PDB file of C-alpha atoms in Angstrom:
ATOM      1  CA  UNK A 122      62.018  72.669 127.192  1.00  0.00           C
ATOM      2  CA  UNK A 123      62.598  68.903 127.815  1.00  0.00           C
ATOM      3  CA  UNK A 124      66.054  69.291 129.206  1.00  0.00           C
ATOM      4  CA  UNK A 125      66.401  64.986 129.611  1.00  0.00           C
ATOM      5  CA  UNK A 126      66.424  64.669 125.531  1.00  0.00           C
ATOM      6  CA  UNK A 127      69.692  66.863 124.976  1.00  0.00           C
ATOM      7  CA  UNK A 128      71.717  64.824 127.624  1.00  0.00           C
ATOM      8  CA  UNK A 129      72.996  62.074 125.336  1.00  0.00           C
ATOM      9  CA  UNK A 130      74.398  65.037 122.827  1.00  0.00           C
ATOM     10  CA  UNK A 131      75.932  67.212 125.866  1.00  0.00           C
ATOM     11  CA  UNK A 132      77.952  63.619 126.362  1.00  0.00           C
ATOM     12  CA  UNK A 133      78.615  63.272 122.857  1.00  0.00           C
ATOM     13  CA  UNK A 134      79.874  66.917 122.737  1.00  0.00           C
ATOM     14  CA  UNK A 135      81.726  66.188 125.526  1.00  0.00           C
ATOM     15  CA  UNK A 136      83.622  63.044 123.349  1.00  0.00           C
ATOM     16  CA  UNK A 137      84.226  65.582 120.612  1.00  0.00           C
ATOM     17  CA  UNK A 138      85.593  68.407 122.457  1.00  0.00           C
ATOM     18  CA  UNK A 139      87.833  65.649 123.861  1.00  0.00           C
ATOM     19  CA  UNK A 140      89.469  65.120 120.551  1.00  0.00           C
ATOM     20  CA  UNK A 141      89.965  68.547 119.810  1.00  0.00           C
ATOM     21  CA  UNK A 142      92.061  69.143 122.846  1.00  0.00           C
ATOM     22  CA  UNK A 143      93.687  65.864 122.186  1.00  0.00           C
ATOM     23  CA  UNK A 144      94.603  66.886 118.799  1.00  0.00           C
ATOM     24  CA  UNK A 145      95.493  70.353 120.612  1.00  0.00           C
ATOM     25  CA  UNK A 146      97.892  68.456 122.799  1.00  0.00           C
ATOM     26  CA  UNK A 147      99.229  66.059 120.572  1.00  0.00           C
ATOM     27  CA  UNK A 148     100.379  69.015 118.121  1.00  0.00           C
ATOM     28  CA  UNK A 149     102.190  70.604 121.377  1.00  0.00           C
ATOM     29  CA  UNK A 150     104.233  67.151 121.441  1.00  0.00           C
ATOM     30  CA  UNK A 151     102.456  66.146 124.291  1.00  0.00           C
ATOM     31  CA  UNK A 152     101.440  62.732 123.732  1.00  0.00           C
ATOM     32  CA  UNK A 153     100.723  61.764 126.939  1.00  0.00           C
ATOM     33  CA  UNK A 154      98.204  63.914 127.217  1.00  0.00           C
ATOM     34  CA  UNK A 155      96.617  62.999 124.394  1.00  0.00           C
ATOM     35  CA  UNK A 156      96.122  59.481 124.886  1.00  0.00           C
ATOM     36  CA  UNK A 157      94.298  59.823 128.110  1.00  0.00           C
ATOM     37  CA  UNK A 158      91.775  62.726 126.727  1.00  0.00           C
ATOM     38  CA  UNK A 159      91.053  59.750 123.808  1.00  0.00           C
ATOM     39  CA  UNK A 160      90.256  57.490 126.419  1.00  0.00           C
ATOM     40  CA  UNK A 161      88.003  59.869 127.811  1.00  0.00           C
ATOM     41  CA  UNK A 162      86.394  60.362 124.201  1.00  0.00           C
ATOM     42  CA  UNK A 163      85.789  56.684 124.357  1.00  0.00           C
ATOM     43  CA  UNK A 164      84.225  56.451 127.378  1.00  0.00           C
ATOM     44  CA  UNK A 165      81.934  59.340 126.625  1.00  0.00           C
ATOM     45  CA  UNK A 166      81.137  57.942 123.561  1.00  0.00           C
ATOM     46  CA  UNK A 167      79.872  54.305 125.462  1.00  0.00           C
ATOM     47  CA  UNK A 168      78.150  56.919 127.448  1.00  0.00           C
ATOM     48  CA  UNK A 169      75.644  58.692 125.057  1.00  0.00           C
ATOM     49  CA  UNK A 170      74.296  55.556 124.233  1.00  0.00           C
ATOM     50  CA  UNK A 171      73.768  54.107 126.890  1.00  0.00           C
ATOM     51  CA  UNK A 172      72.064  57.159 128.413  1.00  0.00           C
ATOM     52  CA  UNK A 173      69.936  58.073 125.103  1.00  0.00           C
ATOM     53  CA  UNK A 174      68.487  53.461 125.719  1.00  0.00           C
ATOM     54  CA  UNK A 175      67.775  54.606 129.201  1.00  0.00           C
ATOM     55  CA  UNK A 176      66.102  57.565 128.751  1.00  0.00           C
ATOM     56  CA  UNK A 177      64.443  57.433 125.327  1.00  0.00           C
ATOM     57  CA  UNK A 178      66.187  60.064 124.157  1.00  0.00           C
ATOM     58  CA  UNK A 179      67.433  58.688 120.676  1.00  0.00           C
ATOM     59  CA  UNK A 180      67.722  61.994 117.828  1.00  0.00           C
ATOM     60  CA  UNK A 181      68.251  61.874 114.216  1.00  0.00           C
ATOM     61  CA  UNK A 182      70.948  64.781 115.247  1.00  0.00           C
ATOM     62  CA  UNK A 183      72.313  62.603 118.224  1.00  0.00           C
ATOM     63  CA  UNK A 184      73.053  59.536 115.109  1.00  0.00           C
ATOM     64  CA  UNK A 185      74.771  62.613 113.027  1.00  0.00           C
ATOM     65  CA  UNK A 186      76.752  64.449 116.260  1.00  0.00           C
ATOM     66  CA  UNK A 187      78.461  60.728 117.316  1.00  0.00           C
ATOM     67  CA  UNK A 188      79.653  60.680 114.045  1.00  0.00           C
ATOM     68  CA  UNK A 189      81.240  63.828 113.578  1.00  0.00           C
ATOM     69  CA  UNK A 190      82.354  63.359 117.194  1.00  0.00           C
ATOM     70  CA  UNK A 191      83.960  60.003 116.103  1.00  0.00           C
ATOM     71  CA  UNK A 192      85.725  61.177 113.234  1.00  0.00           C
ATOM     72  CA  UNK A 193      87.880  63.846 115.215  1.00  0.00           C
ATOM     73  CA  UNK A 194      88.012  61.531 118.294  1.00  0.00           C
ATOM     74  CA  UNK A 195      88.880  58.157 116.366  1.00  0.00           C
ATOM     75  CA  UNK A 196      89.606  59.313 112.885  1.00  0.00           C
ATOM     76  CA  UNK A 197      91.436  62.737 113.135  1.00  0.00           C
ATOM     77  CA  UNK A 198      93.172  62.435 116.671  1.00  0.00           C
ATOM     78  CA  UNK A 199      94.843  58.857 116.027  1.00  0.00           C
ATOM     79  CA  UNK A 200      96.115  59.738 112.367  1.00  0.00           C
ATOM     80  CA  UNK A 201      98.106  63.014 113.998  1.00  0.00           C
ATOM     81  CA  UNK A 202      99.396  60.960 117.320  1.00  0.00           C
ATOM     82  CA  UNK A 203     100.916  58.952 114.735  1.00  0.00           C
ATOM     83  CA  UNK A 204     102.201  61.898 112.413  1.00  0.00           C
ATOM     84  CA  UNK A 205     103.768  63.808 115.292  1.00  0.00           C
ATOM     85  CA  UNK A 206     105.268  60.149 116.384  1.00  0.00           C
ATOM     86  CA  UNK A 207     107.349  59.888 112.652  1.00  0.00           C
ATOM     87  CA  UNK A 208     107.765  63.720 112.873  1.00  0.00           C
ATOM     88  CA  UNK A 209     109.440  63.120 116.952  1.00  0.00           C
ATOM     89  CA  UNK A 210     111.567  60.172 115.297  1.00  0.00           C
ATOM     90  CA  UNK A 211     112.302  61.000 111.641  1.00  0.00           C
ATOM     91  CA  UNK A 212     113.344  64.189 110.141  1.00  0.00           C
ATOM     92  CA  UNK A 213     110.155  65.370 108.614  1.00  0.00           C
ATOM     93  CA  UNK A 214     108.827  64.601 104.908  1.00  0.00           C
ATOM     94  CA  UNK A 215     106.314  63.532 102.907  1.00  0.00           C
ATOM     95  CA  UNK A 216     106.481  60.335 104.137  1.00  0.00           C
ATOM     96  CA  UNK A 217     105.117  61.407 107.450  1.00  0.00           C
ATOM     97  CA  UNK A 218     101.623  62.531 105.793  1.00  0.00           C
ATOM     98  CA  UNK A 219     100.775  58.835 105.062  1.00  0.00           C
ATOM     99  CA  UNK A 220      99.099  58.242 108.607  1.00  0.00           C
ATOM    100  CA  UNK A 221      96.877  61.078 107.814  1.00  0.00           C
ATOM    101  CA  UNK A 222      95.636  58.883 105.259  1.00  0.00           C
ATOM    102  CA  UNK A 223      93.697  56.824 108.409  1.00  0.00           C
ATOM    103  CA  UNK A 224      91.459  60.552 109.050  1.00  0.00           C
ATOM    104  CA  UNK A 225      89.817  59.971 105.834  1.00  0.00           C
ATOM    105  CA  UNK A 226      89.343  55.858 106.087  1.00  0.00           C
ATOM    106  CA  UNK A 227      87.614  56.707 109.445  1.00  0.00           C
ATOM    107  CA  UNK A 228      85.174  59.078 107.868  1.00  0.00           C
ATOM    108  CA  UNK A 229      84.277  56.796 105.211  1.00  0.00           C
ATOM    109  CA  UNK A 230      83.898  53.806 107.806  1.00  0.00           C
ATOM    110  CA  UNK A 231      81.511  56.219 110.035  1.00  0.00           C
ATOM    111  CA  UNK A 232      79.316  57.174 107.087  1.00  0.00           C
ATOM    112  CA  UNK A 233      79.145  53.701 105.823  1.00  0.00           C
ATOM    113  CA  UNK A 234      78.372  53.027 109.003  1.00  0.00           C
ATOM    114  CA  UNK A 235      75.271  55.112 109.174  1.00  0.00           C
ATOM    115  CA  UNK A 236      74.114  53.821 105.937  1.00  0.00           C
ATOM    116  CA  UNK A 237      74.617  49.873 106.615  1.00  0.00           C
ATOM    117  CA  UNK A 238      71.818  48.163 108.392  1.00  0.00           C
ATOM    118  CA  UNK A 239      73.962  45.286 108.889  1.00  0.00           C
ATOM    119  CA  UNK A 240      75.712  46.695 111.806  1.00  0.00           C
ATOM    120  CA  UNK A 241      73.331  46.054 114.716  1.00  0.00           C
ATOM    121  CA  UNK A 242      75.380  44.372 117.526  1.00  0.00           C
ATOM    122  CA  UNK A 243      77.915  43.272 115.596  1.00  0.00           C
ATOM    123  CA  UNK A 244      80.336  45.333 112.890  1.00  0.00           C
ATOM    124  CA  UNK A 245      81.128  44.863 109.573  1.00  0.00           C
ATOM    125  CA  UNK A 246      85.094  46.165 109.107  1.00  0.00           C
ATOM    126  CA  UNK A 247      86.909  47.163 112.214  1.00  0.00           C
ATOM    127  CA  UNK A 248      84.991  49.905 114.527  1.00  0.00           C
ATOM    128  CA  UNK A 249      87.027  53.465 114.438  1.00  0.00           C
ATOM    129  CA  UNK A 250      87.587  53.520 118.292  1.00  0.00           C
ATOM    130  CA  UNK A 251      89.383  49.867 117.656  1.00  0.00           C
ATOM    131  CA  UNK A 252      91.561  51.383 115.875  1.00  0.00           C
ATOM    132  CA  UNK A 253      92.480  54.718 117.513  1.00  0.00           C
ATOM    133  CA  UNK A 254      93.024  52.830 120.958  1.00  0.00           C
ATOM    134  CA  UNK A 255      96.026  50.838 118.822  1.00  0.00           C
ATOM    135  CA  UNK A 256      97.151  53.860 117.329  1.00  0.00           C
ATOM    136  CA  UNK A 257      96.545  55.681 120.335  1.00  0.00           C
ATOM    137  CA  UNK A 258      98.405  53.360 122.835  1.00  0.00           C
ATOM    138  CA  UNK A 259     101.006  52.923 120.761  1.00  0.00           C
ATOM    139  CA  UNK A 260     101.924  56.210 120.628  1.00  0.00           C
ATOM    140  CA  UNK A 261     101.585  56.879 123.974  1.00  0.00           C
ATOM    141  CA  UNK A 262     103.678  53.629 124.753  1.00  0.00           C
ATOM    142  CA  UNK A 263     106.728  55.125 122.954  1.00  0.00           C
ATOM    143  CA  UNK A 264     106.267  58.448 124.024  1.00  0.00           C
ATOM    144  CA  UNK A 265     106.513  57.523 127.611  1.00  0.00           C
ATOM    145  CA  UNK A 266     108.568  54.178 127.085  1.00  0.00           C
ATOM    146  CA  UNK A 267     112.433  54.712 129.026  1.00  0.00           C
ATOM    147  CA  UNK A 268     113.104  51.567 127.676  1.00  0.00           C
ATOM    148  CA  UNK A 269     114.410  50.516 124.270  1.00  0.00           C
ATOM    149  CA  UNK A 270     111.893  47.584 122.874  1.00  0.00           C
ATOM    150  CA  UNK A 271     110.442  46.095 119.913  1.00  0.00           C
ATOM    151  CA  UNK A 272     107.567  48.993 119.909  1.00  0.00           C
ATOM    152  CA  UNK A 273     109.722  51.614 120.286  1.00  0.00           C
ATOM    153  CA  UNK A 274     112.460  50.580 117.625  1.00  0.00           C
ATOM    154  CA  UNK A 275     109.740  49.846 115.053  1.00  0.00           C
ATOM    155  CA  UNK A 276     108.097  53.517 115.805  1.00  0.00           C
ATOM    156  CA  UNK A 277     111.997  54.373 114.640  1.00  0.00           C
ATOM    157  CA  UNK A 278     112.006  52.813 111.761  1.00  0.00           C
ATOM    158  CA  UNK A 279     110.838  54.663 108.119  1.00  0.00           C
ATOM    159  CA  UNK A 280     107.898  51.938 107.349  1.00  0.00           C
ATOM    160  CA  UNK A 281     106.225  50.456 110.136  1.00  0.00           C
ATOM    161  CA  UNK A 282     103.875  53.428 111.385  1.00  0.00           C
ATOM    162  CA  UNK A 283     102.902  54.215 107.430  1.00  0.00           C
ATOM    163  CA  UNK A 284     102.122  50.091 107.046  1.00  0.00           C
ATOM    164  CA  UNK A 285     100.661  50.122 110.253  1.00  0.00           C
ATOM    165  CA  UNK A 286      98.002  52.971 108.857  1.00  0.00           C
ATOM    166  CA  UNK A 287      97.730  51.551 106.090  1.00  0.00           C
ATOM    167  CA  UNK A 288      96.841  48.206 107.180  1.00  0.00           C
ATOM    168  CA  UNK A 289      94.331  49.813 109.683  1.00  0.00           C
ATOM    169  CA  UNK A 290      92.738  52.032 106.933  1.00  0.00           C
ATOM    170  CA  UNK A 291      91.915  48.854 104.972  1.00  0.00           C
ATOM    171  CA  UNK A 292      90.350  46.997 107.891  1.00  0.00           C
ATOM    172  CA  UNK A 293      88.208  49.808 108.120  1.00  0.00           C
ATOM    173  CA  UNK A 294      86.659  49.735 105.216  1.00  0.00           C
ATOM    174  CA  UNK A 295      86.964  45.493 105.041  1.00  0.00           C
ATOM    175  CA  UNK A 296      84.157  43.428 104.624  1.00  0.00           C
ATOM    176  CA  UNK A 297      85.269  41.314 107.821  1.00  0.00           C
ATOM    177  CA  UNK A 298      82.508  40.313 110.038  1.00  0.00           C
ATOM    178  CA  UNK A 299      83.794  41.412 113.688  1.00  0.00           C
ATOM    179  CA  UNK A 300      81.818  41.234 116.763  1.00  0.00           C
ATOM    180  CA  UNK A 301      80.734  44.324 119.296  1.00  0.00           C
ATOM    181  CA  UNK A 302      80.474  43.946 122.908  1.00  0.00           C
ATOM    182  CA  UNK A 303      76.244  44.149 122.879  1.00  0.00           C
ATOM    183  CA  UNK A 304      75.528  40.648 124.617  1.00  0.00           C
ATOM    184  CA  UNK A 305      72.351  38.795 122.121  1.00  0.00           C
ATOM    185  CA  UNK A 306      69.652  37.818 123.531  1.00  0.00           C
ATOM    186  CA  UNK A 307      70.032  34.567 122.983  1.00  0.00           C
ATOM    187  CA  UNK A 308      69.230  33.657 119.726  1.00  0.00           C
ATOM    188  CA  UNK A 309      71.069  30.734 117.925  1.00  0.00           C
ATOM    189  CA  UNK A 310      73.250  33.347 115.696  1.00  0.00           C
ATOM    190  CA  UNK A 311      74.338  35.321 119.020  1.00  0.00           C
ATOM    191  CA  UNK A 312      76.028  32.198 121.329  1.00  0.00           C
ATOM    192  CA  UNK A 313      79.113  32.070 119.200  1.00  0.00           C
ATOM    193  CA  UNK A 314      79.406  36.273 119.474  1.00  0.00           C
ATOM    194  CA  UNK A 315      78.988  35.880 123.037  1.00  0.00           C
ATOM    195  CA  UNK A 316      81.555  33.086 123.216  1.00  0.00           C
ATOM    196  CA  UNK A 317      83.871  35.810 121.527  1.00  0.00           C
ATOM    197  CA  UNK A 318      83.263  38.648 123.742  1.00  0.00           C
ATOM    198  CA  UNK A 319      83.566  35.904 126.719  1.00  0.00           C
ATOM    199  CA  UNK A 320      87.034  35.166 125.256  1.00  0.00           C
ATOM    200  CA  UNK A 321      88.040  38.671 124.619  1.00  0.00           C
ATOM    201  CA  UNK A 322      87.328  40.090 127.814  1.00  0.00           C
ATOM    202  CA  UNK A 323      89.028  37.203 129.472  1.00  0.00           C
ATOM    203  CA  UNK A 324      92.279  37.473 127.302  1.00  0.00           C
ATOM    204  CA  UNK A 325      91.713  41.049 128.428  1.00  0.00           C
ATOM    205  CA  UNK A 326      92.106  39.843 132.328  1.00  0.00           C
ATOM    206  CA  UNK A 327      95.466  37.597 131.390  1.00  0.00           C
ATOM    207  CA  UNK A 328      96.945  40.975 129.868  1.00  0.00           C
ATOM    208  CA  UNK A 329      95.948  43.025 132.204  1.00  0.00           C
ATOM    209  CA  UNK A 330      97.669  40.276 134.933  1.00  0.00           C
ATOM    210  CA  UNK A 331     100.880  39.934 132.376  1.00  0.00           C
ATOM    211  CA  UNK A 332     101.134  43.550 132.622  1.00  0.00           C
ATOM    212  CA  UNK A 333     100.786  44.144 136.336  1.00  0.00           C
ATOM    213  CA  UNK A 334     103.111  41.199 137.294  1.00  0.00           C
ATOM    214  CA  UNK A 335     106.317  42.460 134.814  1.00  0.00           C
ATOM    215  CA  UNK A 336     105.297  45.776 135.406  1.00  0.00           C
ATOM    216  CA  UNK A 337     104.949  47.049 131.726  1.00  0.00           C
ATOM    217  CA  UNK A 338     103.154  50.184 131.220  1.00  0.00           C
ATOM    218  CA  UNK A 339      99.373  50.388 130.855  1.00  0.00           C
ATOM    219  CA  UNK A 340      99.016  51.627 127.969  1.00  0.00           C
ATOM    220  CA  UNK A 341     100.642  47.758 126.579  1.00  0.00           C
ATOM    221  CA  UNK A 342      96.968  46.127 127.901  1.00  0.00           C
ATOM    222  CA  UNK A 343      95.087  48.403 125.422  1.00  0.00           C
ATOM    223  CA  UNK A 344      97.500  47.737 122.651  1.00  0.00           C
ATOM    224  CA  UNK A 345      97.718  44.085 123.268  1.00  0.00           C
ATOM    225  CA  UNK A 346      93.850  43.747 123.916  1.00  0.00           C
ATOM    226  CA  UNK A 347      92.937  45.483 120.683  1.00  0.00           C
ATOM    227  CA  UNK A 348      95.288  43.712 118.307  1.00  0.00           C
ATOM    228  CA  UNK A 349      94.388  40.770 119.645  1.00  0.00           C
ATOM    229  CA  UNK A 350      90.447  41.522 118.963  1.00  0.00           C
ATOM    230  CA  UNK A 351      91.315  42.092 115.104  1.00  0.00           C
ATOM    231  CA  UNK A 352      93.419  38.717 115.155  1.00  0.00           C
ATOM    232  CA  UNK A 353      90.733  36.880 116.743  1.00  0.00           C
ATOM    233  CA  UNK A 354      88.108  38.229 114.352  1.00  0.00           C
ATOM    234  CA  UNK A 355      90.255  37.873 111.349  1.00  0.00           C
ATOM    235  CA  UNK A 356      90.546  33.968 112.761  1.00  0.00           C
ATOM    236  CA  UNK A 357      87.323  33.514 112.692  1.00  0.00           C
ATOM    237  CA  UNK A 358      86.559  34.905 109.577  1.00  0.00           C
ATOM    238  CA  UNK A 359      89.024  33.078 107.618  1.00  0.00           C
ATOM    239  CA  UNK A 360      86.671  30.116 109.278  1.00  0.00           C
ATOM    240  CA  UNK A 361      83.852  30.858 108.258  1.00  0.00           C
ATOM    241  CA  UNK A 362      85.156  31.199 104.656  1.00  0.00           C
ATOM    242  CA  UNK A 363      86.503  27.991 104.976  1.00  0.00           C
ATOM    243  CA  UNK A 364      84.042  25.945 105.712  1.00  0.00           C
ATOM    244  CA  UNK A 365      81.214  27.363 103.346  1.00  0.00           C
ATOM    245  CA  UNK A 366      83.940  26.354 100.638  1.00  0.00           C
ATOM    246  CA  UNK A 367      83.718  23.223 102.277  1.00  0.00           C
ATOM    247  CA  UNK A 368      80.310  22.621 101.701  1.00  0.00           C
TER     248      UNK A 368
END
């Protein structure tokens, strides 16, 4: 029994059973919990694949598992955070199944996924963890925040956590070129993707120093970092569109 082949899907279990006990957590109203245990998802989902390139160990099952793994972790997990957030802030209703709607948008973004040659080192339509590190942040922002600010007054109001998983859901499934973090090997079409992954790490760095200085929490550099990546790619998409209709 080759026991080096089932490493990357013992981490990729590992990222799945890390959103079940998030979703375990966040239904206990512990939100602060939760967030964390997706971070770990995320990490051990960077982590399968990068152990299944260094040891050869790439499985038909492995591509299946990080999907289903990615759908509780960044599809099912993110959608409830946000439920339980309306439910924690609103009395509850109908209106507070809408996030769910982002569960299903993730699935159909991970299966498209699969299918889509396109999507080598870069994505086409925002990636699920993207999203579920806004949603996730967020979350855990207000949960935690003992301040009153914009983030916490618009997780009080009726529409902006339905809009905001609404708006999220749709990006999923978009048709919006947006780049990955896999460095080219520089060909001609990969030195403007690596000027955007230069930029968004470094805008990373200034939040990350914004953050320390004021002494915001965190979980602001995640939420900050990751809205600005779909801003930046949305910029440069609505480029690109211009100037072919230039030509």
């Amino acid at each position: 029994m080759n026991i080096v082949k089932h490493i990357p899907n013992t981490i990729t279990s590992m990222n799945l059973l890390s959103g079940v006990i998030g979703v375990i957590f966040t239904l206990e109203g512990r939100l602060d919990i939760a967030f964390p245990l997706m971070i770990a998802a995320a990490v051990f989902d960077f982590c399968d694949g990068l152990s299944a390139r260094l040891l050869g160990a790439y499985s038909e099952i492995g591509k299946e598992l990080d999907s289903l793994a990615d759908v509780v972790s960044f599809g099912v997990l993110p959608s409830i955070m946000l439920f339980k957030t309306m439910v924690l802030h609103h009395d509850p209703n109908w209106f507070c199944l809408i996030p769910l709607v982002l569960a299903a948008f993730s699935a159909l973004r991970l299966a498209k996924f699969n299918l889509d040659t396109r999507q080598t080192t870069s994505f086409i339509g925002l990636p699920t963890p993207s999203a579920a590190m806004i949603c996730g942040s967020f979350t855990y922002y207000v949960f935690v925040s003992e301040e009153m600010t914009w983030l916490t007054r618009m997780a009080e109001s009726n529409w902006f956590i339905p809009i905001l998983a609404i708006v999220l859901s749709i990006l999923l499934i978009s048709e919006i070129p947006m780049f990955g973090m896999k460095f080219g090997k520089g060909h001609k079409s990969d030195a403007l993707e690596n000027i955007q992954r230069i930029g968004f790490l470094s805008i990373i760095v200034i939040f990350t120093i914004i953050v320390l200085v004021t002494g915001k929490n965190w979980s602001l550099i995640v939420f900050s970092s990751f809205l600005m990546y779909i801003i930046m790619n949305v910029i440069f998409a609505l480029r690109s569109v211009g100037k072919a209709s230039g030509k």
